[in-house]
Amino acid sequence: KIRVVEDNAINRKVVLQMLKRLGYTPEVAENGKICLERLEAESFDLILMDIQMPEMDGYEATAELRRRGDSTWITALTADAMPEDPLRCRIAGMNDYLSKPIRSETLRAALERCAISRKALRA
């Protein structure tokens, strides 16, 4: 199960279409606060988390999830790719990082990294 946390409607639509072409039926949250509220009722295997959002950004939402003990795989999404972003995302508790615009092959690779990690945890 995948949740896409993205405030920009166009970016959200693009990611959702890519995931659907890959056979997934993702769910959406428009910001980190909504994501946290919805995760109280339902868990996910992967969260694709935009970094810059109103109300609660991806860094804040990830920190709160980790504080709660949630170990869901989180892949950061960012449009303003800076050299220090991947490290900052890891420090915040995110597992992976994708810069926008996202391409199908990089999204597929990120999904594979998530799946491999989840299999390793079950072994």
N, CA, C and O atoms as a MOPAC input file, in Angstrom:
PM7 MOZYME 1SCF
protein

 N      0.84600 1    -1.17900 1     0.00000 1
 C      0.00000 1     0.00000 1     0.00000 1
 C      0.88700 1     1.23600 1     0.00000 1
 O      1.85500 1     1.33300 1     0.75400 1
 N      0.52900 1     2.17900 1    -0.86800 1
 C      1.33200 1     3.38000 1    -1.03500 1
 C      0.47900 1     4.61900 1    -0.76800 1
 O     -0.65800 1     4.72700 1    -1.22800 1
 N      1.06000 1     5.54800 1    -0.01200 1
 C      0.42900 1     6.85300 1     0.18300 1
 C      1.32700 1     7.90300 1    -0.44400 1
 O      2.53500 1     7.91200 1    -0.21100 1
 N      0.74400 1     8.78400 1    -1.23600 1
 C      1.43700 1     9.91500 1    -1.84500 1
 C      1.04800 1    11.15500 1    -1.04900 1
 O     -0.12900 1    11.50400 1    -0.95800 1
 N      2.05400 1    11.81800 1    -0.47400 1
 C      1.81000 1    13.04000 1     0.29500 1
 C      2.40600 1    14.19000 1    -0.51300 1
 O      3.62000 1    14.38700 1    -0.54500 1
 N      1.53100 1    14.93200 1    -1.15700 1
 C      1.95200 1    15.96400 1    -2.11500 1
 C      0.88500 1    17.04600 1    -2.16800 1
 O     -0.28500 1    16.74700 1    -2.40700 1
 N      1.27000 1    18.30200 1    -1.94900 1
 C      0.30600 1    19.39100 1    -1.94800 1
 C      0.01000 1    19.93200 1    -3.34600 1
 O     -1.06700 1    20.48400 1    -3.57100 1
 N      0.92800 1    19.78600 1    -4.27200 1
 C      0.75200 1    20.33000 1    -5.61500 1
 C     -0.08900 1    19.36900 1    -6.45900 1
 O      0.29700 1    18.21900 1    -6.67000 1
 N     -1.23500 1    19.84400 1    -6.93800 1
 C     -2.17100 1    18.98600 1    -7.66500 1
 C     -1.55800 1    18.37600 1    -8.92500 1
 O     -1.81000 1    17.21100 1    -9.23100 1
 N     -0.76800 1    19.14100 1    -9.64900 1
 C     -0.16200 1    18.62000 1   -10.87700 1
 C      0.87400 1    17.54700 1   -10.55600 1
 O      0.87000 1    16.47900 1   -11.16800 1
 N      1.75200 1    17.82100 1    -9.60800 1
 C      2.74600 1    16.81800 1    -9.21100 1
 C      2.07100 1    15.55600 1    -8.68300 1
 O      2.50300 1    14.44100 1    -8.97600 1
 N      1.01600 1    15.74300 1    -7.90800 1
 C      0.26900 1    14.60500 1    -7.35600 1
 C     -0.29800 1    13.75700 1    -8.49200 1
 O     -0.19000 1    12.53100 1    -8.47100 1
 N     -0.90100 1    14.40900 1    -9.48000 1
 C     -1.50400 1    13.69400 1   -10.61300 1
 C     -0.44600 1    12.90200 1   -11.38300 1
 O     -0.68100 1    11.75700 1   -11.77100 1
 N      0.71500 1    13.51300 1   -11.60200 1
 C      1.79300 1    12.83900 1   -12.33500 1
 C      2.24800 1    11.58000 1   -11.59100 1
 O      2.36600 1    10.51200 1   -12.19200 1
 N      2.50100 1    11.70200 1   -10.29600 1
 C      2.96200 1    10.54600 1    -9.51300 1
 C      1.88900 1     9.46800 1    -9.46300 1
 O      2.19200 1     8.28300 1    -9.60100 1
 N      0.64200 1     9.86900 1    -9.26700 1
 C     -0.44200 1     8.89300 1    -9.22500 1
 C     -0.56100 1     8.13200 1   -10.54400 1
 O     -0.75300 1     6.91600 1   -10.54200 1
 N     -0.45000 1     8.83100 1   -11.65800 1
 C     -0.53500 1     8.17000 1   -12.96800 1
 C      0.62000 1     7.18500 1   -13.15600 1
 O      0.41700 1     6.08100 1   -13.65900 1
 N      1.82700 1     7.58000 1   -12.75400 1
 C      2.97700 1     6.67200 1   -12.87200 1
 C      2.74900 1     5.41400 1   -12.03200 1
 O      2.99200 1     4.30000 1   -12.49500 1
 N      2.28600 1     5.59900 1   -10.81100 1
 C      2.05800 1     4.44700 1    -9.93300 1
 C      0.95500 1     3.54100 1   -10.48100 1
 O      1.06300 1     2.31700 1   -10.41900 1
 N     -0.08500 1     4.13900 1   -11.00800 1
 C     -1.17700 1     3.33800 1   -11.57600 1
 C     -0.69300 1     2.53500 1   -12.78000 1
 O     -1.09200 1     1.38400 1   -12.96000 1
 N      0.17700 1     3.14300 1   -13.61600 1
 C      0.73500 1     2.40400 1   -14.75700 1
 C      1.58700 1     1.22400 1   -14.29300 1
 O      1.72800 1     0.23400 1   -15.01000 1
 N      2.14700 1     1.33200 1   -13.10700 1
 C      2.95800 1     0.24700 1   -12.54600 1
 C      2.11100 1    -0.77600 1   -11.78700 1
 O      2.64400 1    -1.74200 1   -11.24100 1
 N      0.79700 1    -0.56600 1   -11.75100 1
 C     -0.10200 1    -1.52800 1   -11.14100 1
 C     -0.50200 1    -1.23800 1    -9.70400 1
 O     -1.10100 1    -2.09100 1    -9.04900 1
 N     -0.18600 1    -0.06100 1    -9.20600 1
 C     -0.53300 1     0.29400 1    -7.83000 1
 C     -1.77500 1     1.17600 1    -7.80100 1
 O     -2.09200 1     1.85800 1    -8.77600 1
 N     -2.47700 1     1.15300 1    -6.66300 1
 C     -3.60600 1     2.02900 1    -6.42600 1
 C     -3.27500 1     2.85900 1    -5.18600 1
 O     -3.69600 1     2.52400 1    -4.07900 1
 N     -2.53100 1     3.92800 1    -5.37200 1
 C     -2.07900 1     4.71600 1    -4.22500 1
 C     -3.19700 1     5.55800 1    -3.61200 1
 O     -4.20800 1     5.85100 1    -4.25100 1
 N     -2.98400 1     5.93000 1    -2.37000 1
 C     -3.87100 1     6.85900 1    -1.69300 1
 C     -3.13500 1     8.18200 1    -1.54600 1
 O     -1.91300 1     8.23300 1    -1.68000 1
 N     -3.87400 1     9.25400 1    -1.26900 1
 C     -3.31200 1    10.59800 1    -1.28000 1
 C     -3.58400 1    11.31600 1     0.03400 1
 O     -4.62600 1    11.13300 1     0.66500 1
 N     -2.61300 1    12.14000 1     0.42700 1
 C     -2.79500 1    13.13100 1     1.48900 1
 C     -2.16200 1    14.41900 1     0.97200 1
 O     -1.08600 1    14.38600 1     0.37400 1
 N     -2.81200 1    15.53400 1     1.19600 1
 C     -2.36800 1    16.79500 1     0.61900 1
 C     -1.25700 1    17.48400 1     1.40600 1
 O     -0.63600 1    18.41700 1     0.89800 1
 N     -0.99700 1    17.04500 1     2.62500 1
 C      0.11400 1    17.59400 1     3.41000 1
 C      0.45800 1    16.63500 1     4.54900 1
 O     -0.22700 1    15.63500 1     4.76300 1
 N      1.52600 1    16.95400 1     5.26900 1
 C      1.99700 1    16.07600 1     6.33300 1
 C      1.00600 1    15.89300 1     7.45800 1
 O      0.89600 1    14.80000 1     8.01400 1
 N      0.28900 1    16.93400 1     7.80100 1
 C     -0.70100 1    16.84900 1     8.88000 1
 C     -1.80800 1    15.85800 1     8.53700 1
 O     -2.18400 1    15.02600 1     9.36200 1
 N     -2.32200 1    15.95300 1     7.32300 1
 C     -3.37100 1    15.02200 1     6.87900 1
 C     -2.82500 1    13.59900 1     6.84300 1
 O     -3.51400 1    12.65600 1     7.23300 1
 N     -1.59800 1    13.44600 1     6.38000 1
 C     -0.96500 1    12.12900 1     6.34700 1
 C     -0.93700 1    11.50900 1     7.73800 1
 O     -1.31900 1    10.35100 1     7.90800 1
 N     -0.48900 1    12.26400 1     8.72900 1
 C     -0.41200 1    11.75700 1    10.09700 1
 C     -1.78400 1    11.37800 1    10.63700 1
 O     -1.93200 1    10.34200 1    11.28500 1
 N     -2.78100 1    12.20600 1    10.37600 1
 C     -4.14200 1    11.91600 1    10.83700 1
 C     -4.65200 1    10.60300 1    10.24900 1
 O     -5.24100 1     9.78500 1    10.95500 1
 N     -4.42200 1    10.41000 1     8.96100 1
 C     -4.92500 1     9.20400 1     8.29000 1
 C     -4.13500 1     7.95200 1     8.66300 1
 O     -4.66900 1     6.84400 1     8.61500 1
 N     -2.86500 1     8.12400 1     9.03500 1
 C     -2.06300 1     6.96300 1     9.41700 1
 C     -2.47500 1     6.39400 1    10.76600 1
 O     -2.10000 1     5.27000 1    11.10100 1
 N     -3.23300 1     7.14300 1    11.53800 1
 C     -3.72900 1     6.62200 1    12.80300 1
 C     -4.71000 1     5.48500 1    12.57400 1
 O     -4.84000 1     4.59200 1    13.41200 1
 N     -5.40800 1     5.51500 1    11.43000 1
 C     -6.41700 1     4.50600 1    11.12700 1
 C     -5.92700 1     3.41700 1    10.18100 1
 O     -6.52600 1     2.34300 1    10.11500 1
 N     -4.84900 1     3.67600 1     9.44800 1
 C     -4.42000 1     2.73600 1     8.41700 1
 C     -2.91200 1     2.81700 1     8.21800 1
 O     -2.33300 1     3.90300 1     8.22900 1
 N     -2.28600 1     1.67200 1     8.03800 1
 C     -0.83700 1     1.66100 1     7.81300 1
 C     -0.53800 1     1.48400 1     6.32000 1
 O     -1.39100 1     1.06000 1     5.54000 1
 N      0.70200 1     1.82200 1     5.95200 1
 C      1.13700 1     1.74500 1     4.56700 1
 C      2.51300 1     1.09500 1     4.49600 1
 O      3.26100 1     1.08400 1     5.47300 1
 N      2.83300 1     0.55700 1     3.32900 1
 C      4.15200 1    -0.02600 1     3.09500 1
 C      5.15300 1     1.03800 1     2.67700 1
 O      6.35000 1     0.91200 1     2.93600 1
 N      4.65800 1     2.08600 1     2.02800 1
 C      5.50900 1     3.13000 1     1.48300 1
 C      4.77900 1     4.46000 1     1.51000 1
 O      3.59300 1     4.54500 1     1.18900 1
 N      5.50900 1     5.49500 1     1.89900 1
 C      4.99300 1     6.86100 1     1.80500 1
 C      5.94200 1     7.63900 1     0.89700 1
 O      7.14400 1     7.70900 1     1.15100 1
 N      5.39000 1     8.21500 1    -0.15700 1
 C      6.13800 1     9.12900 1    -1.01500 1
 C      5.82800 1    10.51800 1    -0.48300 1
 O      4.71500 1    11.01700 1    -0.65000 1
 N      6.81000 1    11.14400 1     0.15900 1
 C      6.59200 1    12.35600 1     0.95300 1
 C      7.26500 1    13.57600 1     0.33800 1
 O      8.49100 1    13.66000 1     0.27400 1
 N      6.43800 1    14.52600 1    -0.11400 1
 C      6.97200 1    15.80400 1    -0.57300 1
 C      7.63300 1    16.48800 1     0.62300 1
 O      7.16900 1    16.35800 1     1.75500 1
 N      8.70200 1    17.20300 1     0.36600 1
 C      9.41500 1    17.87300 1     1.45200 1
 C      8.78600 1    19.21100 1     1.79400 1
 O      8.64700 1    19.53900 1     2.97200 1
 N      8.40500 1    19.98900 1     0.79400 1
 C      7.88800 1    21.33200 1     1.02900 1
 C      6.38300 1    21.36200 1     0.83400 1
 O      5.88000 1    21.28400 1    -0.28700 1
 N      5.66500 1    21.47700 1     1.97100 1
 C      4.20200 1    21.53400 1     1.94000 1
 C      3.72500 1    22.52100 1     2.99300 1
 O      4.43100 1    22.78200 1     3.96700 1
 N      2.52700 1    23.07300 1     2.80400 1
 C      1.96600 1    23.96000 1     3.82700 1
 C      1.50600 1    23.15100 1     5.04800 1
 O      1.35400 1    21.93200 1     4.97400 1
 N      1.29800 1    23.81800 1     6.12300 1
 C      0.84400 1    23.27300 1     7.40000 1
 C      1.88900 1    22.39500 1     8.06900 1
 O      2.29900 1    22.68100 1     9.19400 1
 N      2.33000 1    21.33500 1     7.40400 1
 C      3.36300 1    20.46100 1     7.95800 1
 C      4.15300 1    19.88200 1     6.79900 1
 O      3.60800 1    19.15500 1     5.96800 1
 N      5.44000 1    20.20600 1     6.74600 1
 C      6.25500 1    19.72400 1     5.63200 1
 C      6.69300 1    18.27700 1     5.84800 1
 O      6.41900 1    17.67200 1     6.88400 1
 N      7.36900 1    17.75200 1     4.85900 1
 C      7.78600 1    16.35300 1     4.91300 1
 C      8.77100 1    16.04900 1     6.02000 1
 O      8.73400 1    14.96200 1     6.59800 1
 N      9.64800 1    16.98400 1     6.32600 1
 C     10.59700 1    16.77500 1     7.42100 1
 C      9.87000 1    16.65700 1     8.75600 1
 O     10.15300 1    15.75800 1     9.54900 1
 N      8.92900 1    17.57100 1     8.99900 1
 C      8.17000 1    17.55200 1    10.25600 1
 C      7.31600 1    16.29300 1    10.36900 1
 O      7.26700 1    15.66300 1    11.42400 1
 N      6.64600 1    15.93200 1     9.28000 1
 C      5.78700 1    14.74400 1     9.30200 1
 C      6.61100 1    13.48000 1     9.54400 1
 O      6.20500 1    12.60600 1    10.31000 1
 N      7.75700 1    13.38700 1     8.89600 1
 C      8.62300 1    12.22300 1     9.08600 1
 C      9.12500 1    12.15500 1    10.51900 1
 O      9.12300 1    11.08500 1    11.12900 1
 N      9.55600 1    13.29100 1    11.06100 1
 C     10.03700 1    13.31300 1    12.44400 1
 C      8.94900 1    12.84800 1    13.40600 1
 O      9.22600 1    12.10700 1    14.35000 1
 N      7.72000 1    13.27900 1    13.16900 1
 C      6.61800 1    12.86900 1    14.03900 1
 C      6.32900 1    11.37500 1    13.89900 1
 O      6.09100 1    10.69200 1    14.89600 1
 N      6.34900 1    10.87100 1    12.67300 1
 C      6.13900 1     9.43100 1    12.47500 1
 C      7.19800 1     8.62300 1    13.21400 1
 O      6.88100 1     7.64200 1    13.88700 1
 N      8.44300 1     9.03200 1    13.08800 1
 C      9.52300 1     8.30600 1    13.75700 1
 C      9.41100 1     8.42700 1    15.27200 1
 O      9.70200 1     7.46900 1    15.98800 1
 N      8.99000 1     9.59700 1    15.77300 1
 C      8.79100 1     9.77900 1    17.20800 1
 C      7.72700 1     8.81300 1    17.73300 1
 O      7.82100 1     8.32900 1    18.86100 1
 N      6.71800 1     8.53900 1    16.90900 1
 C      5.63800 1     7.61600 1    17.26600 1
 C      6.07100 1     6.15100 1    17.14900 1
 O      5.32600 1     5.24700 1    17.52800 1
 N      7.25600 1     5.92800 1    16.63300 1
 C      7.72800 1     4.56000 1    16.46500 1
 C      7.32100 1     3.92200 1    15.15100 1
 O      7.47600 1     2.71300 1    14.97900 1
 N      6.80900 1     4.70300 1    14.23400 1
 C      6.38500 1     4.20900 1    12.92600 1
 C      7.61500 1     3.98600 1    12.04500 1
 O      8.43300 1     4.89000 1    11.87400 1
 N      7.74000 1     2.79200 1    11.49200 1
 C      8.91000 1     2.46800 1    10.67600 1
 C      8.57400 1     2.35900 1     9.18300 1
 O      9.34100 1     1.77100 1     8.42100 1
 N      7.45200 1     2.91300 1     8.76700 1
 C      7.06800 1     2.89100 1     7.35200 1
 C      8.19800 1     3.46400 1     6.50200 1
 O      8.81000 1     4.47100 1     6.85900 1
 N      8.46500 1     2.81300 1     5.37900 1
 C      9.48300 1     3.28500 1     4.43900 1
 C      9.01400 1     4.61600 1     3.86700 1
 O      7.89800 1     4.70900 1     3.35600 1
 N      9.84400 1     5.63900 1     3.94300 1
 C      9.49200 1     6.96800 1     3.43300 1
 C     10.51400 1     7.38600 1     2.38700 1
 O     11.71700 1     7.43300 1     2.64400 1
 N     10.00200 1     7.68500 1     1.20800 1
 C     10.83200 1     8.21600 1     0.13100 1
 C     10.49600 1     9.68900 1    -0.03200 1
 O      9.35100 1    10.05000 1    -0.30200 1
 N     11.49700 1    10.52700 1     0.13300 1
 C     11.32200 1    11.97300 1    -0.00400 1
 C     11.17600 1    12.35000 1    -1.47200 1
 O     11.78800 1    11.74400 1    -2.35100 1
 N     10.35300 1    13.36300 1    -1.71600 1
 C     10.19300 1    13.94300 1    -3.04600 1
 C     10.51000 1    15.43100 1    -2.93400 1
 O      9.95300 1    16.11900 1    -2.07800 1
 N     11.38800 1    15.92900 1    -3.78300 1
 C     11.70400 1    17.35300 1    -3.73100 1
 C     11.92500 1    17.93200 1    -5.11800 1
 O     12.50000 1    17.29700 1    -6.00200 1
 N     11.45000 1    19.15900 1    -5.27800 1
 C     11.63300 1    19.86200 1    -6.54700 1
 C     12.89300 1    20.71900 1    -6.52400 1
 O     13.50800 1    20.95400 1    -7.56400 1
 N     13.26500 1    21.17200 1    -5.37100 1
 C     14.43300 1    22.04800 1    -5.22800 1
 C     15.63700 1    21.22900 1    -4.79400 1
 O     16.12100 1    21.36700 1    -3.67100 1
 N     16.11200 1    20.38700 1    -5.68100 1
 C     17.20000 1    19.47000 1    -5.33800 1
 C     18.50000 1    20.22800 1    -5.07400 1
 O     19.05400 1    20.88200 1    -5.95800 1
 N     18.95600 1    20.12000 1    -3.85600 1
 C     20.22600 1    20.71400 1    -3.44200 1
 C     21.16100 1    19.55900 1    -3.08400 1
 O     20.68800 1    18.49400 1    -2.68700 1
 N     22.45800 1    19.74100 1    -3.21200 1
 C     23.39100 1    18.64100 1    -2.92800 1
 C     23.24300 1    18.04600 1    -1.52600 1
 O     23.48900 1    16.85600 1    -1.32700 1
 N     22.84600 1    18.86400 1    -0.56400 1
 C     22.73500 1    18.36800 1     0.80600 1
 C     21.38400 1    17.70800 1     1.10900 1
 O     21.21300 1    17.14500 1     2.19000 1
 N     20.43000 1    17.76500 1     0.18900 1
 C     19.09900 1    17.22700 1     0.44400 1
 C     19.06600 1    15.73600 1     0.79100 1
 O     18.39900 1    15.36900 1     1.75900 1
 N     19.75400 1    14.86000 1     0.04800 1
 C     19.68400 1    13.43700 1     0.42000 1
 C     20.14400 1    13.18000 1     1.86200 1
 O     19.52100 1    12.39500 1     2.57700 1
 N     21.20300 1    13.81900 1     2.28300 1
 C     21.67900 1    13.64300 1     3.65400 1
 C     20.68100 1    14.21400 1     4.64800 1
 O     20.39600 1    13.58500 1     5.66700 1
 N     20.15300 1    15.38200 1     4.36900 1
 C     19.16300 1    15.98700 1     5.26500 1
 C     17.92600 1    15.09300 1     5.39700 1
 O     17.36200 1    14.97300 1     6.48500 1
 N     17.51000 1    14.47300 1     4.30700 1
 C     16.36200 1    13.57100 1     4.35000 1
 C     16.65500 1    12.34700 1     5.21800 1
 O     15.81000 1    11.92500 1     6.00800 1
 N     17.83800 1    11.78500 1     5.07200 1
 C     18.21500 1    10.62400 1     5.89300 1
 C     18.27300 1    10.99300 1     7.37100 1
 O     17.81500 1    10.23100 1     8.22200 1
 N     18.83500 1    12.16000 1     7.67400 1
 C     18.90700 1    12.61500 1     9.06200 1
 C     17.50500 1    12.79400 1     9.63700 1
 O     17.27600 1    12.52400 1    10.81600 1
 N     16.57300 1    13.24500 1     8.81200 1
 C     15.18900 1    13.43700 1     9.25000 1
 C     14.45700 1    12.11600 1     9.46800 1
 O     13.38200 1    12.09200 1    10.06800 1
 N     15.03900 1    11.01100 1     8.98100 1
 C     14.40500 1     9.71000 1     9.17500 1
 C     13.81400 1     9.10300 1     7.92600 1
 O     13.16600 1     8.05800 1     7.98500 1
 N     14.03100 1     9.74900 1     6.79600 1
 C     13.53100 1     9.20000 1     5.53400 1
 C     14.49600 1     8.13100 1     5.03400 1
 O     15.69400 1     8.17500 1     5.31600 1
 N     13.96200 1     7.18200 1     4.29700 1
 C     14.75800 1     6.05500 1     3.82900 1
 C     15.34800 1     6.24700 1     2.44900 1
 O     16.36100 1     5.63200 1     2.11500 1
 N     14.72800 1     7.09300 1     1.64400 1
 C     15.14400 1     7.22800 1     0.25800 1
 C     14.80000 1     8.64000 1    -0.21000 1
 O     14.18900 1     9.41800 1     0.52200 1
 N     15.20000 1     8.95400 1    -1.43100 1
 C     15.10600 1    10.32700 1    -1.92500 1
 C     14.94300 1    10.32000 1    -3.44000 1
 O     15.67700 1     9.63100 1    -4.14800 1
 N     13.97600 1    11.09200 1    -3.93300 1
 C     13.79300 1    11.29100 1    -5.37200 1
 C     13.64200 1    12.78200 1    -5.63900 1
 O     12.93400 1    13.48100 1    -4.91500 1
 N     14.31200 1    13.26500 1    -6.68100 1
 C     14.13400 1    14.66700 1    -7.05100 1
 C     13.15300 1    14.75700 1    -8.21800 1
 O     13.09700 1    13.88000 1    -9.08000 1
 N     12.39300 1    15.83200 1    -8.21600 1
 C     11.42200 1    16.09200 1    -9.27600 1
 C     12.12100 1    16.84600 1   -10.39700 1
 O     13.06600 1    17.58600 1   -10.12700 1
 N     11.70000 1    16.68800 1   -11.62100 1
 C     10.58200 1    15.85100 1   -12.02900 1
 C     10.95200 1    14.36400 1   -11.93900 1
 O     12.05700 1    13.95200 1   -12.29400 1
 N     10.01400 1    13.60100 1   -11.46600 1
 C     10.23300 1    12.16900 1   -11.28500 1
 C     10.03400 1    11.47100 1   -12.62300 1
 O      9.08800 1    11.74900 1   -13.36000 1
 N     10.93500 1    10.57300 1   -12.90900 1
 C     10.82800 1     9.77300 1   -14.12800 1
 C     10.38300 1     8.36000 1   -13.74400 1
 O     10.66500 1     7.88900 1   -12.64300 1
 N      9.69600 1     7.70300 1   -14.64900 1
 C      9.16400 1     6.36600 1   -14.37300 1
 C     10.23200 1     5.39700 1   -13.90200 1
 O     10.01100 1     4.62600 1   -12.96800 1
 N     11.40400 1     5.43500 1   -14.55400 1
 C     12.44700 1     4.46900 1   -14.18900 1
 C     13.01900 1     4.74600 1   -12.79700 1
 O     13.38800 1     3.80900 1   -12.08900 1
 N     13.09800 1     6.02300 1   -12.39300 1
 C     13.60700 1     6.30500 1   -11.04700 1
 C     12.56100 1     5.96200 1    -9.99200 1
 O     12.90800 1     5.53400 1    -8.89100 1
 N     11.29900 1     6.14500 1   -10.31600 1
 C     10.23400 1     5.74500 1    -9.39300 1
 C     10.22200 1     4.22900 1    -9.23900 1
 O     10.11700 1     3.71300 1    -8.12600 1
 N     10.32900 1     3.52800 1   -10.34500 1
 C     10.36000 1     2.06100 1   -10.29800 1
 C     11.54000 1     1.58400 1    -9.44100 1
 O     11.38300 1     0.66700 1    -8.63400 1
 N     12.69900 1     2.18700 1    -9.60600 1
 C     13.87600 1     1.81300 1    -8.81300 1
 C     13.64500 1     2.07700 1    -7.32600 1
 O     14.06100 1     1.28200 1    -6.48300 1
 N     12.98400 1     3.18800 1    -7.00100 1
 C     12.68500 1     3.50000 1    -5.60100 1
 C     11.71800 1     2.47100 1    -5.01000 1
 O     11.86100 1     2.07100 1    -3.85500 1
 N     10.74300 1     2.05000 1    -5.80100 1
 C      9.80400 1     1.02600 1    -5.33800 1
 C     10.53100 1    -0.29300 1    -5.09100 1
 O     10.23100 1    -1.00100 1    -4.12900 1
 N     11.47300 1    -0.61900 1    -5.94800 1
 C     12.26000 1    -1.84600 1    -5.77700 1
 C     13.12300 1    -1.78500 1    -4.51800 1
 O     13.23600 1    -2.77800 1    -3.79900 1
 N     13.73500 1    -0.62700 1    -4.24300 1
 C     14.53500 1    -0.48500 1    -3.02200 1
 C     13.66500 1    -0.68900 1    -1.78400 1
 O     14.09000 1    -1.32500 1    -0.82000 1
 N     12.46500 1    -0.15600 1    -1.81400 1
 C     11.52500 1    -0.33200 1    -0.70700 1
 C     11.17700 1    -1.81000 1    -0.53900 1
 O     11.21000 1    -2.33400 1     0.57400 1
 N     10.84800 1    -2.47000 1    -1.62300 1
 C     10.46400 1    -3.89000 1    -1.56800 1
 C     11.61100 1    -4.75500 1    -1.05700 1
 O     11.39300 1    -5.65300 1    -0.24500 1
 N     12.81800 1    -4.49600 1    -1.52100 1
 C     13.97900 1    -5.25900 1    -1.06900 1
 C     14.19800 1    -5.07300 1     0.42800 1
 O     14.49300 1    -6.03100 1     1.14200 1
 N     14.05500 1    -3.85100 1     0.89400 1
 C     14.23000 1    -3.56300 1     2.31400 1
 C     13.17300 1    -4.28800 1     3.15700 1
 O     13.49300 1    -4.85900 1     4.19900 1
 N     11.93700 1    -4.26200 1     2.70900 1
 C     10.84800 1    -4.91400 1     3.45800 1
 C     11.07700 1    -6.42900 1     3.50900 1
 O     10.82200 1    -7.06000 1     4.53500 1
 N     11.55500 1    -7.01200 1     2.40900 1
 C     11.84000 1    -8.45400 1     2.40600 1
 C     12.96000 1    -8.78300 1     3.38100 1
 O     12.89800 1    -9.78500 1     4.09400 1
 N     13.98700 1    -7.93500 1     3.41200 1
 C     15.11700 1    -8.14500 1     4.32500 1
 C     14.66000 1    -8.09400 1     5.76900 1
 O     15.16200 1    -8.85200 1     6.59900 1
 N     13.71900 1    -7.22000 1     6.08700 1
 C     13.22200 1    -7.10500 1     7.46500 1
 C     12.44600 1    -8.34200 1     7.87600 1
 O     12.46300 1    -8.72700 1     9.04500 1
 N     11.76000 1    -8.97300 1     6.91900 1
 C     10.97300 1   -10.18000 1     7.23300 1
 C     11.82800 1   -11.41700 1     7.34500 1
 O     11.41700 1   -12.40300 1     7.95700 1
 N     13.02100 1   -11.38200 1     6.75800 1
 C     13.89100 1   -12.56800 1     6.75200 1
 C     14.53400 1   -12.81100 1     8.10700 1
 O     15.29200 1   -13.76700 1     8.26900 1

